[in-house]
Coordinates of C-alpha atoms in Angstrom, one line a residue:
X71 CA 0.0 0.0 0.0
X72 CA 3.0 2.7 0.9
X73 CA 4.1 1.5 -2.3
X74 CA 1.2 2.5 -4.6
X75 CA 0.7 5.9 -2.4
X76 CA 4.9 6.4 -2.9
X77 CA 3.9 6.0 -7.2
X78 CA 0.6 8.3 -7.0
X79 CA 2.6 11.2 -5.5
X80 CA 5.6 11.1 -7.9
X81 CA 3.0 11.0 -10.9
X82 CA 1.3 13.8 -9.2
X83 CA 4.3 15.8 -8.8
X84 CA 5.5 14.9 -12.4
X85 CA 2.2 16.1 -13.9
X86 CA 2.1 19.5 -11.5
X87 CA 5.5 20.2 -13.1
X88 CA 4.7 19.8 -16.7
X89 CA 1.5 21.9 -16.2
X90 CA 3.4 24.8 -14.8
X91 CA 6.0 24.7 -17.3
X92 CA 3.3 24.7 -20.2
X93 CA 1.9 28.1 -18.9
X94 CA 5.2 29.8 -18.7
X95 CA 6.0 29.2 -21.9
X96 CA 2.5 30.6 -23.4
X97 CA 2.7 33.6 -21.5
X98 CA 6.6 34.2 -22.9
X99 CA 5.2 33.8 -25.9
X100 CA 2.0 36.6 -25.5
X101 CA 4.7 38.4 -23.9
X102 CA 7.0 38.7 -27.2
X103 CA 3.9 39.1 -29.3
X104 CA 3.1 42.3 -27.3
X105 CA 6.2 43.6 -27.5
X106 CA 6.5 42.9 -31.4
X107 CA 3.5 45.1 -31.5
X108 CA 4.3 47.3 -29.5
X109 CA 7.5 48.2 -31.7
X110 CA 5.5 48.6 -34.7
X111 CA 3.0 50.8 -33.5
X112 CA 5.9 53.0 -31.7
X113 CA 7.7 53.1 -35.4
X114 CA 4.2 54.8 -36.8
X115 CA 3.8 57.0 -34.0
X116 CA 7.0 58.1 -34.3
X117 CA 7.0 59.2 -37.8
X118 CA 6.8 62.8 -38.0
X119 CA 5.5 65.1 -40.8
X120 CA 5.6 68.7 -41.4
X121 CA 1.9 69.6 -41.9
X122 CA -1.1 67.4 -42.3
X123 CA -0.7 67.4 -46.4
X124 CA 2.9 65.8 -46.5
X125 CA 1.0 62.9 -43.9
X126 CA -2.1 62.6 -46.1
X127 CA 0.5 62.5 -49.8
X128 CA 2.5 59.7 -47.7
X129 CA -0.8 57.6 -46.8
X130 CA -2.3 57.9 -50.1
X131 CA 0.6 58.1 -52.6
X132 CA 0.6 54.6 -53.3
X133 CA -3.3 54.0 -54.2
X134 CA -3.0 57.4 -56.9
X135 CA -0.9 55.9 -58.2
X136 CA -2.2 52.2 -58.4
X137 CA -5.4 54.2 -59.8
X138 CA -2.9 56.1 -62.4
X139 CA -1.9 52.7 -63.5
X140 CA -5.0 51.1 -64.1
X141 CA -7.4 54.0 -65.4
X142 CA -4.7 56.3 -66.8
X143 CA -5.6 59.6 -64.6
X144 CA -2.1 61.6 -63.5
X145 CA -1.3 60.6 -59.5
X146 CA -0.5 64.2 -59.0
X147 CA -4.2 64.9 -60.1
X148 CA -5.9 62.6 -58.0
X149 CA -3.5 63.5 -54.7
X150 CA -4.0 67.4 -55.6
X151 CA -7.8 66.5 -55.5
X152 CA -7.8 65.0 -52.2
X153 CA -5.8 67.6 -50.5
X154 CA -7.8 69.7 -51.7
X155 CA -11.6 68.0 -51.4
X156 CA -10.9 66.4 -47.6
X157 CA -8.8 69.5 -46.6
X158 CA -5.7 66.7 -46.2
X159 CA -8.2 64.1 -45.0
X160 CA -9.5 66.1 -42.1
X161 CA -12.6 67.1 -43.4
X162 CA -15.8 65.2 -41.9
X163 CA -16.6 63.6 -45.0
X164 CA -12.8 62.0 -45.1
X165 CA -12.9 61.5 -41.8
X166 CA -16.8 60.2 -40.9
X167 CA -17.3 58.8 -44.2
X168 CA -14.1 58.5 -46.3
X169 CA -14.9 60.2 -48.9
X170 CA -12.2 62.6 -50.3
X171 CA -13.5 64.0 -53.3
X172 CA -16.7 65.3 -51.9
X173 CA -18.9 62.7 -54.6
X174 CA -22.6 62.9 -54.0
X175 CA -24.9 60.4 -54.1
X176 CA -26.7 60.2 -57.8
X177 CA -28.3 56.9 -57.8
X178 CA -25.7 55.0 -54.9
X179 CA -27.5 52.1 -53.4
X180 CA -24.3 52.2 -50.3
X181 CA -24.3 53.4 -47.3
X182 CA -25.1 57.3 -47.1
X183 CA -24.3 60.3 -45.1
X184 CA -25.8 63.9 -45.1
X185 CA -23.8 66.7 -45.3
X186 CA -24.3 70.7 -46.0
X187 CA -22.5 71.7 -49.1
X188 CA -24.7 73.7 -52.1
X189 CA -27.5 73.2 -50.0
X190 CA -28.3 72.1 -46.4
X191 CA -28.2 68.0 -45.7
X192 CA -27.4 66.8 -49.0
X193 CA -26.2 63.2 -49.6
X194 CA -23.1 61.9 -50.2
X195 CA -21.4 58.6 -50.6
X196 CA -20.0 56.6 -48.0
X197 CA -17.2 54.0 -47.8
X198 CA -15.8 51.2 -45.8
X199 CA -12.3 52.2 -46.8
X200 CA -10.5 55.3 -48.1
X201 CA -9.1 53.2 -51.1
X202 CA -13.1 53.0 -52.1
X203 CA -13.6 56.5 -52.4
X204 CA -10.3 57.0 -54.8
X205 CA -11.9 54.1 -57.2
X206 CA -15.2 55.7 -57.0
X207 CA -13.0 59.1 -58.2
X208 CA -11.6 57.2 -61.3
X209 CA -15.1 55.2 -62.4
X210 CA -16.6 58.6 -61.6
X211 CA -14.2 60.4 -64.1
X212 CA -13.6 57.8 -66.7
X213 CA -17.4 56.9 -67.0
X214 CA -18.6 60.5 -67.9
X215 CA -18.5 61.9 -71.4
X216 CA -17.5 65.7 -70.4
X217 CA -14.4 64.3 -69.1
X218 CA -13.2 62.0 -71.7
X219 CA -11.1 65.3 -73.2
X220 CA -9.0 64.4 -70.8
X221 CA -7.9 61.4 -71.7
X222 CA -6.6 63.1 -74.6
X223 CA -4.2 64.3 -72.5
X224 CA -0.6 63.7 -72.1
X225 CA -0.1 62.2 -68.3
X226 CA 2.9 64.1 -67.6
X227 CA 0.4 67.6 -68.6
X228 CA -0.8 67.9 -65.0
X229 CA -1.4 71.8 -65.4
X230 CA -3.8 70.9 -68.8
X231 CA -5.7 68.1 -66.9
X232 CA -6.2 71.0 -63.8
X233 CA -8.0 73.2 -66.4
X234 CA -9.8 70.5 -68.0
X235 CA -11.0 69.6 -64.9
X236 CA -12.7 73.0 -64.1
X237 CA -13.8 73.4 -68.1
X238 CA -15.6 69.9 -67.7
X239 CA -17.8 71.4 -64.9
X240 CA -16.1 69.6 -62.3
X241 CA -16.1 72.2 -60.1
X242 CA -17.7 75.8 -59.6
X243 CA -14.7 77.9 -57.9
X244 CA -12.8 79.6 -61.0
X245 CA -9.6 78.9 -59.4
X246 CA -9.8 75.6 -59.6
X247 CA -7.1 75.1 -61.4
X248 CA -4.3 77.1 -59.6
X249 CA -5.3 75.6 -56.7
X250 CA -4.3 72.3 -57.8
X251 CA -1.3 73.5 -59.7
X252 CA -0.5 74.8 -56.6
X253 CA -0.4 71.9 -54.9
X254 CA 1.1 69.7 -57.3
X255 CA 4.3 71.9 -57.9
X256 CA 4.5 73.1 -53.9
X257 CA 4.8 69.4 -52.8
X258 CA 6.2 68.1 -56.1
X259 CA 3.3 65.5 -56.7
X260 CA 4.5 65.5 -60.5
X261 CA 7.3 62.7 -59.2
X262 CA 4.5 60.2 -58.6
X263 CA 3.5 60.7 -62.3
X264 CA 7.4 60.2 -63.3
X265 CA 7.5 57.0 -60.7
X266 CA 4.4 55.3 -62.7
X267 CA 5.5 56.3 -66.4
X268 CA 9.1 55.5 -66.2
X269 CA 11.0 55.9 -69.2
X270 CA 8.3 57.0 -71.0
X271 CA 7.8 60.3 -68.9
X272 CA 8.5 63.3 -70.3
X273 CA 8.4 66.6 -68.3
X274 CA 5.6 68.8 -69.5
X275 CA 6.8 72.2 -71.0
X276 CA 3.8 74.9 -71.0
X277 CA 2.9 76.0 -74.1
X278 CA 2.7 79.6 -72.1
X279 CA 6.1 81.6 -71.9
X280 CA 6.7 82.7 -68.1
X281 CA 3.1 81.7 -67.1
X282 CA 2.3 83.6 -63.9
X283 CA 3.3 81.1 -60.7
X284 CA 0.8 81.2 -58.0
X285 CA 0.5 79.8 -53.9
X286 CA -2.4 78.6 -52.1
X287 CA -2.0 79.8 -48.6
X288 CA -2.2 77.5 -45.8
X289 CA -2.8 77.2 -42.2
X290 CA -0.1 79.6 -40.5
X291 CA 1.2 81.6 -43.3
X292 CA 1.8 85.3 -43.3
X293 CA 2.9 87.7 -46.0
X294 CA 6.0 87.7 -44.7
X295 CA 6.7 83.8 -44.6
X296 CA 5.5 83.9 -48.1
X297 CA 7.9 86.6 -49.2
X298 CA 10.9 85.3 -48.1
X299 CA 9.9 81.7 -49.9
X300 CA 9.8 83.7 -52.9
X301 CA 12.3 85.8 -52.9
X302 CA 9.8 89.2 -53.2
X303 CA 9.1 92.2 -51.1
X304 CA 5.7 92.3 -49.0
X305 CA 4.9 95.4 -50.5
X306 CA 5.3 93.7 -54.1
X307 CA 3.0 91.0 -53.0
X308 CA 0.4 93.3 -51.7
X309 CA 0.3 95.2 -55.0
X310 CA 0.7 92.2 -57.3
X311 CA -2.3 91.1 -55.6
X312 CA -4.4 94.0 -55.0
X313 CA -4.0 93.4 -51.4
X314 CA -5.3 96.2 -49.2
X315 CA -3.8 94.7 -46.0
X316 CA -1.8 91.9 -44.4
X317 CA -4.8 89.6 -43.8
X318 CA -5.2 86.2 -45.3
X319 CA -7.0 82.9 -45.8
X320 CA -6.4 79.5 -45.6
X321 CA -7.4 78.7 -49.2
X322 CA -6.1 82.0 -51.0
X323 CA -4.7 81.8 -54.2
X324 CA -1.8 84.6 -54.3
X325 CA 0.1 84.9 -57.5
X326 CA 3.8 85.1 -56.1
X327 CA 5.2 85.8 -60.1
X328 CA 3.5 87.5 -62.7
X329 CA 2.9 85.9 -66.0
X330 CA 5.1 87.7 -69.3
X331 CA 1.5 89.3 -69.9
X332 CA 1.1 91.0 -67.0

């Protein structure tokens, strides 16, 4: 009998052992996990950017130009758009809805949100992912007939496809255009183009001599700042511009060069 009570311990102590040694091993292994994590997320919250733009071009850069690729519309286009439509993907309809180019509705059986924009509450799409909303901007721009002079377009023209953009009705603000020049040539969206084309690019020479070059202003600008970026006097940039003070606007379009014609 001491015998058998002598065996059942030892077995008992054998098992107790193997049990504990089990769980110490999962929980180093949920330990490195975490820490793996941990790391990653640290390396993406360490990344710093200079303004919200240069973070929303860095996110986004990739899928304008995966879009460029397969519907032929310019990366620096569809990245100028965005910046400009989400307000660098802090507006609410980037943010609540993910939609960066401000498309509305017209016949969309998806999900829906209600925003004030021409008038009050009106509907605009809504997508699961901001890669969605960037295909929706190709379909909605290669399926419409007033855009299709476009496509005429050489990819590397970014300044051509601005104004054709504005011609086609695609927006009502006459400075359209500059605005997204603005854009393109300030953060030099025109590489993405180049990246895509390869070889084949070829950098777009205006058919305008000394066309004028112009800035959109952004969140903490002043005359001055401006001034000393281009190389011009604050009383040259008031006059050029008709500017009765030092006020501005995030948004402004200031023309920082005159054109030969003016």
């Amino acid at each position: 009998m001491n015998r058998i009570i002598i065996i059942l311990c030892v077995g008992l102590l054998v098992f107790s052992c193997k049990s504990k040694k089990g769980i110490v091993t999962r929980k180093t292994n949920d330990a490195s996990k975490q820490v793996e994590t941990k790391q990653v997320d640290k390396h993406v919250a360490t990344k710093t950017y200079a303004n919200n733009t240069e973070r929303y071009i860095d996110l986004h850069k990739a899928t304008a130009q995966q879009e460029m690729n397969l519907y032929g519309i310019p990366a620096s286009i569809t990245l100028a758009q965005g910046i400009l439509e989400s307000g660098s993907g802090n507006g609410r309809l980037s943010v609540e809805a993910n939609n960066h180019f401000g498309i509305k509705c017209h016949g969309w059986t998806g999900k829906k949100i209600y925003h004030d924009d021409d008038a009050k509450q009106e509907c605009f799409r809504k997508y699961k992912d901001a890669k969605y909303s960037f295909r929706d901007h190709s379909l909605f721009l290669t399926e419409r007939k007033r855009y299709s002079k476009l496509f005429k377009l050489k990819k590397e023209d970014y300044r051509g496809w601005a104004k054709g953009l504005k011609a086609a009705g695609y927006a009502t603000d006459r400075k359209y255009p500059q605005k997204l020049i603005s854009l393109i040539e300030r953060y030099k969206l025109y590489k993405f183009d180049k990246e895509v084309l390869g070889d084949s690019y070829v950098k777009y020479e205006s058919t305008i001599v000394n066309e004028a070059v112009t800035y959109t202003v952004v969140k903490g600008d002043t005359l001055y700042s401006i001034s000393k970026r281009y190389n011009i006097s604050v009383e040259k940039l008031q006059n050029i511009n008709g500017l009765p003070d030092a006020a501005l606007s995030v948004g402004q379009v200031l023309v920082v060069k005159p054109s030969s014609k003016n």
